[in-house]
Amino acid sequence: SQTIHQWPATLVQPVGSPLSLECTVEGTSNPNLYWYRQAAGRGLQLLFYSVGIGQISSEVPQNLSASRPQDRQFILSSKKLLLSDSGFYLCAWSKGTATGELFFGEGSRLTVL
Amino acid sequence: KQEVTQIPAALSVPEGENLVLNCSFTDSAIYNLQWFRQDPGKGLTSLLLIQSSQREQTSGRLNASLDKSSGRSTLYIAASQPGDSATYLCAVRPNTGGFKTIFGAGTRLFVKA
């Protein structure tokens, strides 16, 4: 069966510090990978998605970047965090087939102080 | 632009009651519709996925329907239990726009024992 792991679960960082959130998927190959952000009381916002190694699509301009160094690894990064980067970040995957069903990780709570 | 709306934003029911959660979307050109459950501080758990060619899907006490022409989906929960208390999110994957799934803000359900 397929599993998705995301870490760290909780992170408190000062403004201006770097960020690295990691996500890995097991039990499948060539998945589509996604990073979402969830703000309190609002729907999920798609930040990045990737259909293959080194292929990254950005949905919104922001202080964040994403990379996919391996087939089942997706990394969300920032060089200098802003207060507005605080939120709940969710990694997700789907098969690169017709179903398009999304499966999510447990999320990472980022607080920027 | 596709928009997804979930009403009500919050719902409180006594244990044992059958209930319906509503989801509406503005553009009927969708690939699929997915219902998720989210517990506080956790990731999203996929409940049901309905492809555009399908009218409904069932899993245990859950039944989801899809009416593309009217832009509506419902999630029916039979014999509700306190363990059903969570936020339920509806998400639509449009036919166009790549892999950008659009999420509603969710309905927060509380089932009283």
Tab-separated table of C-alpha atoms in Angstrom:
chain	number	residue	atom	x	y	z
A	1	SER	CA	0.000	0.000	0.000
A	2	GLN	CA	1.036	3.584	-0.518
A	3	THR	CA	2.030	5.892	2.312
A	4	ILE	CA	3.032	9.525	2.525
A	5	HIS	CA	5.320	10.968	5.175
A	6	GLN	CA	5.769	14.624	5.948
A	7	TRP	CA	8.114	16.293	8.441
A	8	PRO	CA	8.623	18.100	10.679
A	9	ALA	CA	5.127	18.081	12.157
A	10	THR	CA	5.668	21.348	14.010
A	11	LEU	CA	8.130	24.129	13.393
A	12	VAL	CA	8.676	27.519	15.069
A	13	GLN	CA	11.044	29.789	13.184
A	14	PRO	CA	12.123	33.432	13.491
A	15	VAL	CA	11.454	35.907	10.705
A	16	GLY	CA	14.249	35.833	8.139
A	17	SER	CA	15.317	32.268	8.836
A	18	PRO	CA	15.316	29.526	6.175
A	19	LEU	CA	12.737	26.771	5.845
A	20	SER	CA	12.784	23.209	4.632
A	21	LEU	CA	9.767	20.908	4.772
A	22	GLU	CA	10.111	17.422	3.363
A	23	CYS	CA	7.651	14.922	1.984
A	24	THR	CA	8.176	11.388	0.712
A	25	VAL	CA	5.802	8.885	-0.815
A	26	GLU	CA	6.275	5.132	-0.595
A	27	GLY	CA	4.686	2.264	-2.469
A	28	THR	CA	4.214	3.951	-5.839
A	29	SER	CA	6.303	5.328	-8.664
A	30	ASN	CA	6.140	8.564	-10.643
A	31	PRO	CA	3.414	10.150	-8.504
A	32	ASN	CA	2.158	13.671	-8.989
A	33	LEU	CA	3.172	15.658	-5.906
A	34	TYR	CA	1.623	18.754	-4.382
A	35	TRP	CA	2.200	21.335	-1.658
A	36	TYR	CA	-0.880	23.040	-0.192
A	37	ARG	CA	-1.248	25.694	2.488
A	38	GLN	CA	-4.271	25.905	4.735
A	39	ALA	CA	-5.026	29.166	6.513
A	40	ALA	CA	-7.372	29.201	9.485
A	41	GLY	CA	-11.020	29.126	8.387
A	42	ARG	CA	-10.124	29.047	4.710
A	43	GLY	CA	-9.872	26.439	2.009
A	44	LEU	CA	-6.672	24.850	0.864
A	45	GLN	CA	-4.478	26.831	-1.486
A	46	LEU	CA	-2.319	24.976	-3.995
A	47	LEU	CA	1.243	26.293	-3.859
A	48	PHE	CA	3.220	23.925	-6.106
A	49	TYR	CA	2.777	20.723	-8.000
A	50	SER	CA	5.141	18.384	-9.801
A	51	VAL	CA	4.558	15.709	-12.426
A	52	GLY	CA	8.145	14.444	-12.457
A	53	ILE	CA	11.702	14.887	-11.193
A	54	GLY	CA	12.822	18.471	-11.576
A	55	GLN	CA	9.431	19.566	-12.931
A	56	ILE	CA	7.824	22.179	-10.691
A	57	SER	CA	4.784	24.348	-11.392
A	58	SER	CA	4.073	27.321	-9.162
A	59	GLU	CA	0.494	28.418	-8.648
A	60	VAL	CA	1.000	31.638	-6.719
A	61	PRO	CA	3.886	34.111	-6.460
A	62	GLN	CA	5.337	33.949	-2.972
A	63	ASN	CA	8.323	33.676	-0.723
A	64	LEU	CA	8.501	29.910	-1.152
A	65	SER	CA	10.020	27.466	-3.613
A	66	ALA	CA	9.747	23.742	-4.212
A	67	SER	CA	12.067	21.065	-5.490
A	68	ARG	CA	11.770	17.422	-6.463
A	69	PRO	CA	15.236	15.894	-6.318
A	70	GLN	CA	13.969	12.303	-6.453
A	71	ASP	CA	10.892	10.608	-7.875
A	72	ARG	CA	9.095	10.313	-4.540
A	73	GLN	CA	10.558	13.269	-2.641
A	74	PHE	CA	9.135	16.779	-2.585
A	75	ILE	CA	10.685	19.661	-0.645
A	76	LEU	CA	9.227	23.055	0.242
A	77	SER	CA	11.790	25.756	0.984
A	78	SER	CA	12.292	29.385	1.770
A	79	LYS	CA	15.479	31.410	2.066
A	80	LYS	CA	13.947	34.018	4.394
A	81	LEU	CA	10.647	33.448	6.173
A	82	LEU	CA	8.028	36.156	6.567
A	83	LEU	CA	5.363	36.405	9.252
A	84	SER	CA	2.770	35.753	6.543
A	85	ASP	CA	4.323	32.355	5.828
A	86	SER	CA	2.838	30.980	9.044
A	87	GLY	CA	0.260	28.294	8.407
A	88	PHE	CA	-0.488	24.621	8.022
A	89	TYR	CA	1.341	23.032	5.094
A	90	LEU	CA	0.120	19.839	3.532
A	91	CYS	CA	1.866	17.558	1.080
A	92	ALA	CA	-0.250	15.380	-1.190
A	93	TRP	CA	0.162	12.881	-4.003
A	94	SER	CA	-1.923	11.375	-6.756
A	95	LYS	CA	-1.300	8.746	-9.368
A	96	GLY	CA	-0.462	10.079	-12.795
A	97	THR	CA	-3.559	8.353	-14.163
A	98	ALA	CA	-7.179	9.184	-14.867
A	99	THR	CA	-8.526	8.862	-11.333
A	100	GLY	CA	-6.702	11.884	-9.908
A	101	GLU	CA	-7.554	10.901	-6.335
A	102	LEU	CA	-5.573	12.981	-3.843
A	103	PHE	CA	-3.944	11.541	-0.723
A	104	PHE	CA	-2.556	13.826	1.973
A	105	GLY	CA	0.175	13.700	4.547
A	106	GLU	CA	-0.320	14.638	8.194
A	107	GLY	CA	0.690	18.253	7.706
A	108	SER	CA	3.348	20.604	9.098
A	109	ARG	CA	2.409	23.486	11.386
A	110	LEU	CA	4.738	26.446	10.766
A	111	THR	CA	4.782	29.421	13.104
A	112	VAL	CA	6.972	32.357	12.156
A	113	LEU	CA	7.725	34.742	15.038
B	1	LYS	CA	-13.176	30.600	-12.480
B	2	GLN	CA	-14.259	27.560	-10.522
B	3	GLU	CA	-15.522	28.232	-7.002
B	4	VAL	CA	-16.567	25.654	-4.424
B	5	THR	CA	-18.967	26.526	-1.614
B	6	GLN	CA	-19.954	24.425	1.381
B	7	ILE	CA	-23.025	25.209	3.443
B	8	PRO	CA	-23.442	25.214	6.367
B	9	ALA	CA	-20.067	26.218	7.742
B	10	ALA	CA	-20.859	24.392	10.983
B	11	LEU	CA	-23.423	21.818	12.066
B	12	SER	CA	-24.290	20.257	15.415
B	13	VAL	CA	-26.504	17.158	15.572
B	14	PRO	CA	-27.438	14.550	18.196
B	15	GLU	CA	-25.957	11.095	17.920
B	16	GLY	CA	-27.889	8.716	15.668
B	17	GLU	CA	-29.217	11.380	13.328
B	18	ASN	CA	-28.872	11.052	9.564
B	19	LEU	CA	-27.393	14.165	8.011
B	20	VAL	CA	-26.513	15.750	4.691
B	21	LEU	CA	-23.592	18.027	3.928
B	22	ASN	CA	-23.805	20.199	0.850
B	23	CYS	CA	-21.231	21.260	-1.717
B	24	SER	CA	-21.819	23.469	-4.742
B	25	PHE	CA	-19.486	24.403	-7.598
B	26	THR	CA	-19.832	27.040	-10.283
B	27	ASP	CA	-18.410	25.259	-13.357
B	28	SER	CA	-19.797	21.870	-14.353
B	29	ALA	CA	-16.720	21.006	-16.443
B	30	ILE	CA	-15.098	18.839	-13.803
B	31	TYR	CA	-12.917	15.763	-13.893
B	32	ASN	CA	-13.908	14.482	-10.475
B	33	LEU	CA	-15.161	15.505	-7.039
B	34	GLN	CA	-13.655	14.271	-3.796
B	35	TRP	CA	-14.862	14.396	-0.183
B	36	PHE	CA	-12.359	14.549	2.652
B	37	ARG	CA	-12.420	14.439	6.419
B	38	GLN	CA	-10.045	16.518	8.521
B	39	ASP	CA	-9.575	16.148	12.264
B	40	PRO	CA	-8.179	19.152	14.187
B	41	GLY	CA	-4.493	19.679	13.484
B	42	LYS	CA	-4.332	16.715	11.120
B	43	GLY	CA	-4.088	16.070	7.419
B	44	LEU	CA	-6.975	15.257	5.113
B	45	THR	CA	-8.363	11.749	4.812
B	46	SER	CA	-10.006	10.830	1.528
B	47	LEU	CA	-13.558	9.566	2.028
B	48	LEU	CA	-15.083	9.246	-1.420
B	49	LEU	CA	-14.095	10.077	-4.988
B	50	ILE	CA	-16.727	10.536	-7.685
B	51	GLN	CA	-15.632	10.638	-11.303
B	52	SER	CA	-17.510	12.981	-13.638
B	53	SER	CA	-19.278	10.051	-15.297
B	54	GLN	CA	-20.599	8.729	-11.979
B	55	ARG	CA	-23.668	9.790	-9.999
B	56	GLU	CA	-22.756	8.460	-6.563
B	57	GLN	CA	-20.302	6.516	-4.444
B	58	THR	CA	-20.841	4.651	-1.182
B	59	SER	CA	-18.538	3.585	1.613
B	60	GLY	CA	-20.051	2.160	4.787
B	61	ARG	CA	-22.351	4.780	6.342
B	62	LEU	CA	-21.282	7.395	3.794
B	63	ASN	CA	-22.897	8.126	0.461
B	64	ALA	CA	-21.856	10.908	-1.878
B	65	SER	CA	-23.861	12.047	-4.878
B	66	LEU	CA	-22.924	14.221	-7.816
B	67	ASP	CA	-25.167	16.310	-10.069
B	68	LYS	CA	-22.892	18.079	-12.533
B	69	SER	CA	-25.683	19.880	-14.358
B	70	SER	CA	-26.774	21.682	-11.206
B	71	GLY	CA	-23.249	21.990	-9.817
B	72	ARG	CA	-24.027	20.157	-6.588
B	73	SER	CA	-22.806	17.279	-4.492
B	74	THR	CA	-24.060	15.950	-1.194
B	75	LEU	CA	-22.422	13.786	1.442
B	76	TYR	CA	-24.934	11.712	3.362
B	77	ILE	CA	-23.890	10.319	6.739
B	78	ALA	CA	-26.184	7.689	8.201
B	79	ALA	CA	-26.618	7.067	11.929
B	80	SER	CA	-24.075	9.686	12.973
B	81	GLN	CA	-21.663	8.943	15.817
B	82	PRO	CA	-19.513	11.199	18.037
B	83	GLY	CA	-16.483	9.842	16.169
B	84	ASP	CA	-17.827	11.464	13.010
B	85	SER	CA	-17.097	14.881	14.508
B	86	ALA	CA	-14.617	16.567	12.179
B	87	THR	CA	-14.421	19.052	9.322
B	88	TYR	CA	-15.608	17.734	5.975
B	89	LEU	CA	-14.166	19.242	2.810
B	90	CYS	CA	-15.348	19.011	-0.747
B	91	ALA	CA	-12.866	19.385	-3.614
B	92	VAL	CA	-13.351	19.646	-7.358
B	93	ARG	CA	-10.809	18.907	-10.052
B	94	PRO	CA	-11.656	20.933	-13.171
B	95	ASN	CA	-11.272	19.540	-16.694
B	96	THR	CA	-8.907	22.372	-17.492
B	97	GLY	CA	-6.229	24.088	-15.437
B	98	GLY	CA	-3.840	21.208	-15.050
B	99	PHE	CA	-3.783	19.630	-11.599
B	100	LYS	CA	-5.331	22.459	-9.662
B	101	THR	CA	-7.980	20.943	-7.416
B	102	ILE	CA	-10.293	23.565	-5.898
B	103	PHE	CA	-11.358	23.129	-2.262
B	104	GLY	CA	-14.312	24.397	-0.333
B	105	ALA	CA	-13.807	25.911	3.110
B	106	GLY	CA	-15.431	22.905	4.759
B	107	THR	CA	-18.303	22.100	7.087
B	108	ARG	CA	-17.411	21.582	10.743
B	109	LEU	CA	-19.570	18.778	12.136
B	110	PHE	CA	-20.155	18.103	15.826
B	111	VAL	CA	-22.088	14.997	16.818
B	112	LYS	CA	-23.345	15.133	20.405
B	113	ALA	CA	-23.405	11.968	22.474
